[in-house]
XYZ file of C-alpha atoms in Angstrom:
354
model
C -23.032 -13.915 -0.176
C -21.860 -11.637 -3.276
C -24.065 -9.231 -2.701
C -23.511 -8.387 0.276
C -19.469 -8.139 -0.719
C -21.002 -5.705 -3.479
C -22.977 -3.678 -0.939
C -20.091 -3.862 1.347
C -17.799 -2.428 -1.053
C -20.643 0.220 -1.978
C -20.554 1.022 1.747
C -16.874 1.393 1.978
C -16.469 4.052 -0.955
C -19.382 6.032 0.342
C -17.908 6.657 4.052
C -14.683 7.500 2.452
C -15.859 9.811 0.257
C -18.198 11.890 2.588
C -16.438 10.741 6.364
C -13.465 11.611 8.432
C -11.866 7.867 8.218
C -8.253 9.496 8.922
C -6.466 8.544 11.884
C -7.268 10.842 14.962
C -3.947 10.665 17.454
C -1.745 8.495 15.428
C 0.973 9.766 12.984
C 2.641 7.876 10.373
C 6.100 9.400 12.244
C 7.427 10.687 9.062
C 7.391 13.836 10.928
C 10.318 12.313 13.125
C 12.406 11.553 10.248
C 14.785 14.483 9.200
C 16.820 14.398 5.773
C 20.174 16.104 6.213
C 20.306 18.867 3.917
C 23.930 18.565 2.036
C 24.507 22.371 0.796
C 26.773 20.717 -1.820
C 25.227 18.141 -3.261
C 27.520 18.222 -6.833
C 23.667 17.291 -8.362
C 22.241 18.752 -11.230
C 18.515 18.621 -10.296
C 17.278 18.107 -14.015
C 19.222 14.972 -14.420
C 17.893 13.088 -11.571
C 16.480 9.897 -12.367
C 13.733 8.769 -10.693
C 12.807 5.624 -12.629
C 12.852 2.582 -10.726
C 12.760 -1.470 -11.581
C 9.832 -2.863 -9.499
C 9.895 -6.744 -10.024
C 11.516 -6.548 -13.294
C 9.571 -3.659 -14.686
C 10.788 0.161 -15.255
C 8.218 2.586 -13.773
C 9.142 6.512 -14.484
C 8.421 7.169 -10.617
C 9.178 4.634 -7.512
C 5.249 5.066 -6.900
C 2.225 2.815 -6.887
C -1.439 3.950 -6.433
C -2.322 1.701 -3.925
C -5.282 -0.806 -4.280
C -8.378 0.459 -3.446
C -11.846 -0.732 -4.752
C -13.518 -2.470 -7.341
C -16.439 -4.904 -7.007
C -19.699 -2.654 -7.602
C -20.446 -0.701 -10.813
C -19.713 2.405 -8.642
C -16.077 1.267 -8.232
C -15.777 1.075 -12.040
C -14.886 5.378 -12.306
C -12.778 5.381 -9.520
C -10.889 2.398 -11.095
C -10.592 3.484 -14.827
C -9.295 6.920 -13.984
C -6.453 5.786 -11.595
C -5.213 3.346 -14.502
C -5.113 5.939 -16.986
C -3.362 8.153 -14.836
C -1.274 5.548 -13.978
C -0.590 4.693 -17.802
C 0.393 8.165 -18.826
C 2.628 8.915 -15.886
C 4.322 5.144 -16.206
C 3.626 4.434 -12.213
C 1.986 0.661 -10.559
C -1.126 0.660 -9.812
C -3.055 -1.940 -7.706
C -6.849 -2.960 -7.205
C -9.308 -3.807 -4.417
C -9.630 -6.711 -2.991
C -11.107 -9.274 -5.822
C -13.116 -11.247 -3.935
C -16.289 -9.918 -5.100
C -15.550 -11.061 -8.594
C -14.448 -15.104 -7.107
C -18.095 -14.856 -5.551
C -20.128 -13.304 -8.389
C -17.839 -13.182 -12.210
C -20.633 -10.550 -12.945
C -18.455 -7.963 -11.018
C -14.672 -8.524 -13.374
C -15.443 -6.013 -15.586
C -15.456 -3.608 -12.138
C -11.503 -4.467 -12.107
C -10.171 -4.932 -15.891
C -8.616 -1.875 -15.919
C -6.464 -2.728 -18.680
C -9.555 -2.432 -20.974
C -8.938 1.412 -20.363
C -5.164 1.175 -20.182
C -3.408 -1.566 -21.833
C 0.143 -0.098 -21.574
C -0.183 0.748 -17.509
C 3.646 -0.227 -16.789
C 2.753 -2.592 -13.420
C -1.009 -4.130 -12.411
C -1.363 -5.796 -8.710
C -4.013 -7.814 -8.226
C -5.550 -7.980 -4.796
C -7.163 -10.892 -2.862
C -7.526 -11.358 1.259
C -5.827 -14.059 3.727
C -9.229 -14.914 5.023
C -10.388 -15.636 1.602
C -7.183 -18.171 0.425
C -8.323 -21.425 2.124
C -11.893 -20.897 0.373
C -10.799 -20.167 -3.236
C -8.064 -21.795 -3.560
C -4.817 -21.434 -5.871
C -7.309 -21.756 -8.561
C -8.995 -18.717 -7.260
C -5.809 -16.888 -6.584
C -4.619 -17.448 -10.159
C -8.302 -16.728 -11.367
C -7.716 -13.056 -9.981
C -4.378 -12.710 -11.942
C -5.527 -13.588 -15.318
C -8.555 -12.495 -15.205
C -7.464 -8.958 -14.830
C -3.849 -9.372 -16.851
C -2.190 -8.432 -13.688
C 1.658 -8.404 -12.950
C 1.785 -9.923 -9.015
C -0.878 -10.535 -6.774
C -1.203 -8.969 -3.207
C -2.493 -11.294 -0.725
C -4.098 -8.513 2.426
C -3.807 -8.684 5.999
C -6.688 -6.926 7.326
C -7.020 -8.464 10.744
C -7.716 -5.252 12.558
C -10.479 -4.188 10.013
C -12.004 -8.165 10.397
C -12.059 -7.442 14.241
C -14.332 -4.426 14.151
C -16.529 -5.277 11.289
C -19.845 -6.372 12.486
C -19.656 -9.361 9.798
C -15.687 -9.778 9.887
C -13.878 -13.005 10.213
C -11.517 -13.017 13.281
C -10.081 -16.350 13.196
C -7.078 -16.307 11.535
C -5.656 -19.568 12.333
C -3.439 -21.382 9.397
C -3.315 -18.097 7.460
C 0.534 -18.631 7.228
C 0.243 -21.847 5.963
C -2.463 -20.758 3.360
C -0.215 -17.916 2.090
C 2.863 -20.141 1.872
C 1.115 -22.410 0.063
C -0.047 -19.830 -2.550
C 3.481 -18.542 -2.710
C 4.495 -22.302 -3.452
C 1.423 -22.596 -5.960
C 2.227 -19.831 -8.235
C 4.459 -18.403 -11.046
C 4.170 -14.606 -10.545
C 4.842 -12.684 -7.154
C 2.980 -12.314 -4.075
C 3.044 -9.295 -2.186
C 1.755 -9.677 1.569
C -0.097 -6.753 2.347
C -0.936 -5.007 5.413
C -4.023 -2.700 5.240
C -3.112 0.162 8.031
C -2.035 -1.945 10.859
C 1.674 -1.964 9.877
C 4.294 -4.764 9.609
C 6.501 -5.898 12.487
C 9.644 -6.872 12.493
C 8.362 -10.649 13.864
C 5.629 -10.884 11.208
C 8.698 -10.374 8.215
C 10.494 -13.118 9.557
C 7.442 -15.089 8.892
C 7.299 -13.809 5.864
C 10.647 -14.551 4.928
C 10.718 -18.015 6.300
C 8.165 -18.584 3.683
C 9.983 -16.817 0.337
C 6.818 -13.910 0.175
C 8.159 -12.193 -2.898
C 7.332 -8.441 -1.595
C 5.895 -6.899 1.894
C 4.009 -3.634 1.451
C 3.793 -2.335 5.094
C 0.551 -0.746 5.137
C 1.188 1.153 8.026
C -0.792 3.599 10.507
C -1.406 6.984 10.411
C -3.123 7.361 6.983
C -6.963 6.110 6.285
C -8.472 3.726 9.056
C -10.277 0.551 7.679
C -11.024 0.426 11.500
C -13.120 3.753 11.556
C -14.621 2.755 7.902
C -15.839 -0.469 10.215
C -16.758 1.233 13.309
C -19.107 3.666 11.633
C -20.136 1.285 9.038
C -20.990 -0.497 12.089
C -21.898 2.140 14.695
C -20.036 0.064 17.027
C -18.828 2.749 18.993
C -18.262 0.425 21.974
C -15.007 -0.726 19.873
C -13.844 3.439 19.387
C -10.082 2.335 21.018
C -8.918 0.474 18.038
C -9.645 3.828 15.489
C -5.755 4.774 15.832
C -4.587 0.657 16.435
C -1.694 -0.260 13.856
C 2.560 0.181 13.676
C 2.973 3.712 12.668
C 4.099 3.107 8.501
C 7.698 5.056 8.951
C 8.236 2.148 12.389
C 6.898 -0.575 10.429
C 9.741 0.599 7.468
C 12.029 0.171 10.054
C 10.673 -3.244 11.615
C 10.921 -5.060 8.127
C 14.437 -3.519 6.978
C 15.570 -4.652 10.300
C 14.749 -8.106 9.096
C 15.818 -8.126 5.771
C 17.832 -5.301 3.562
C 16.936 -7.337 0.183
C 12.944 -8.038 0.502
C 11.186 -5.735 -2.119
C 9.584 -3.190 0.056
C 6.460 -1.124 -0.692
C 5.582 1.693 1.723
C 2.153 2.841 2.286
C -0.420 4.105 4.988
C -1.062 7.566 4.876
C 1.829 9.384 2.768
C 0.450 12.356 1.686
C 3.554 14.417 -0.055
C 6.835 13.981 -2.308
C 8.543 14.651 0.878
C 7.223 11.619 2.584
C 7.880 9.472 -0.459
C 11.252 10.669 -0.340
C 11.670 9.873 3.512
C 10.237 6.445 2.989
C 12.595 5.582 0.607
C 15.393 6.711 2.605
C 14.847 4.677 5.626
C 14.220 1.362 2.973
C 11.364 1.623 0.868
C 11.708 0.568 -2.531
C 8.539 1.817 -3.912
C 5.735 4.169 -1.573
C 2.357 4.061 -2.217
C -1.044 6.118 -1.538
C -4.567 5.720 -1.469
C -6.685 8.438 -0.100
C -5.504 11.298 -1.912
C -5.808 9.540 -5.414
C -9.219 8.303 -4.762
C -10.121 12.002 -4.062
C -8.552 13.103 -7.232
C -10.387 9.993 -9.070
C -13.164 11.082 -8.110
C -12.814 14.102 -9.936
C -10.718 12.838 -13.131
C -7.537 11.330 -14.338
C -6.177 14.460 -14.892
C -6.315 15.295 -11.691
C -4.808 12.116 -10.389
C -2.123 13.564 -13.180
C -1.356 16.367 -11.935
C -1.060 15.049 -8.091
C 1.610 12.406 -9.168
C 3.124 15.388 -11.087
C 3.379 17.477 -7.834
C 4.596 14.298 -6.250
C 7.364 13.604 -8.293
C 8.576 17.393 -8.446
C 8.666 17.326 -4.560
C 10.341 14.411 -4.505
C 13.013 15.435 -7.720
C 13.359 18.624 -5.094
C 14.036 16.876 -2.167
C 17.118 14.598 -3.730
C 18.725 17.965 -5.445
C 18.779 18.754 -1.522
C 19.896 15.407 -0.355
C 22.425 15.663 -3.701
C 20.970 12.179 -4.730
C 21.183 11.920 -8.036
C 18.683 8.737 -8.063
C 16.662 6.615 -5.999
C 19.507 3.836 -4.547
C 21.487 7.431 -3.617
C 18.595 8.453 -1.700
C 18.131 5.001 0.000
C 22.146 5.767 0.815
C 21.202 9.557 2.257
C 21.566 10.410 6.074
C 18.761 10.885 8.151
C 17.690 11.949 11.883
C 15.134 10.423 13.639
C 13.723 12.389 16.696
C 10.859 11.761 19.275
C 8.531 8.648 18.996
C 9.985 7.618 15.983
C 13.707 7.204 17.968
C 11.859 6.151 20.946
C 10.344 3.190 18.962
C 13.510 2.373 17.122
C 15.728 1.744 20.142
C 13.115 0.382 21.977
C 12.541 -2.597 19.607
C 16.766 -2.273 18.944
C 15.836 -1.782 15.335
C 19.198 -1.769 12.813
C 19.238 -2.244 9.165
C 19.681 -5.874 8.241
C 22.791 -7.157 6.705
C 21.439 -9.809 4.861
């Protein structure tokens, strides 16, 4: 079975690096999200602060380079240049999905990253729902030490399971499995979306349980569904390219829920403007794939620089707000127009007290 996880994976980076896997109709509805401009906003841009404590730990930027890959030789690159990056701009980092290396050990190496960057300030380790009943807590904690990591993200990746021609669509006693884990372990579990977004029912779940974080994972960004569906060539199954809660909705959903819940906001942010819009309607941290693994694929440096033109957009964009750090810009007004509104009063959607 590990090599075909190994081919899979080989698949995976191959139609992201050469296809159009972006969502086609769908928006992440950060475009319906409007930061009030505050003409006097008493801030001296150069002092702005924004470091952030993400589960204990001080990262120079409330950003994480989302987990992507790892599990062939190929993934190795991509892998070592996002964690030095990651190292000498102080940001998280996370990695693919480790089940590769529970099947076949062979593959580790593909995710030690901290071979190539032992100061990187925050490591997630990565493993799927469907895979928890087989592996075990064993396996879970397996993935964590094996790879010196700092939580573990346990993925929900239903909607990619239901297109691929191999996936797994029964899902049945995942909750238990991940409470269980949570129960099991010492460090913190993040539950993990993978570009079908996080509802507001699902984080109740969640909570119920005592998950440690939620990263959204929200639509509008990269689709795992069109990876499958040409992967595939099931075109039969085209409807479900643009499925998933847009990622600035699913914010909403899970702060509607729960004010305190770490929060981690990805699915296709693309600019320090969108981190900074993220982390106004609740985010904690915001995450991105797509663009670093294009930059990886060229060098750290340029997965540098982009986090570097990241953080000066978002410095830019609190001077405007007059935030003078990252809880101010949580506290910053906002407008939401069009879908975005449409959605929010819809589901009744208010920040939670609790």
């Amino acid at each position: 079975m590990s090599p075909k996880t190994s081919s899979r994976k080989m698949d995976h980076l191959k139609i992201v690096s050469s296809k159009m896997v972006q969502a086609k109709e769908k928006t992440t509805l950060f475009e319906d999200v409007e930061l009030v401009h505050q003409a006097l906003p008493e801030v001296d841009e150069d002092e702005i602060d924004l470091s952030v404590k993400f589960f204990g730990k001080k990262l120079n930027y409330p950003l994480i380079i989302s987990g992507m890959t790892g599990g062939h030789k190929a993934a190795l690159k991509i892998n070592k240049n996002l964690a030095i990056a990651a190292q000498e701009t102080g940001i998280a980092m996370g990695v693919g999905s480790q089940r590769a290396m529970l099947e076949n050990p062979d593959l580790t190496y593909t995710y030690q990253v901290k071979e190539f960057a032992p100061d990187l300030p925050f490591l997630v380790g990565n493993i799927g729902a469907p895979q928890l009943a087989h592996f075990g807590i064993d396996g879970i904690k397996t993935a964590y030490n094996s790879i010196e990591a700092d939580a573990m993200a346990i993925h929900l990746n239903n909607l990619q399971e239901a297109v691929q021609k191999e996936g797994d669509t029964s899902s049945r006693g995942y909750l238990n499995e991940i409470k269980k884990s949570i129960s099991g372990v010492n460090f913190p579990i993040i539950i993990k979306e993978t570009g079908g977004g996080i509802s507001k029912e699902t984080t109740k779940k969640l909570i119920d349980i005592n998950a440690t974080g939620i990263d959204v994972g929200g639509a509008g960004g990269t689709s795992w569904s069109a990876v499958e569906l040409l992967r595939g060539n099931r075109p039969e199954l085209k409807d479900f390219w643009d499925w998933g809660i847009p990622t600035a909705a699913s914010i909403l959903e899970v702060r509607s829920v729960s004010a305190k819940i770490p929060l981690i906001a990805t699915g296709g942010l693309r600019t320090g403007l969108d981190i900074a819009k993220a982390i106004a309607l609740g985010a904690d941290v915001a995450g991105l794939a797509y663009p670093f693994f294009k930059a990886a694929e060229r060098g750290p440096n340029e997965v540098i620089n982009l986090i570097e033109n990241l953080a000066k957009i978002l410095r830019t964009t609190m001077f405007l707000v007059g935030a003078k750090n990252t809880n101010e810009l949580k506290q910053s007004k906002y407008v939401l127009f069009g879908t975005l509104l449409n959605w929010s009063n819809y589901r009744n959607l208010k920040h939670a007290l609790i």
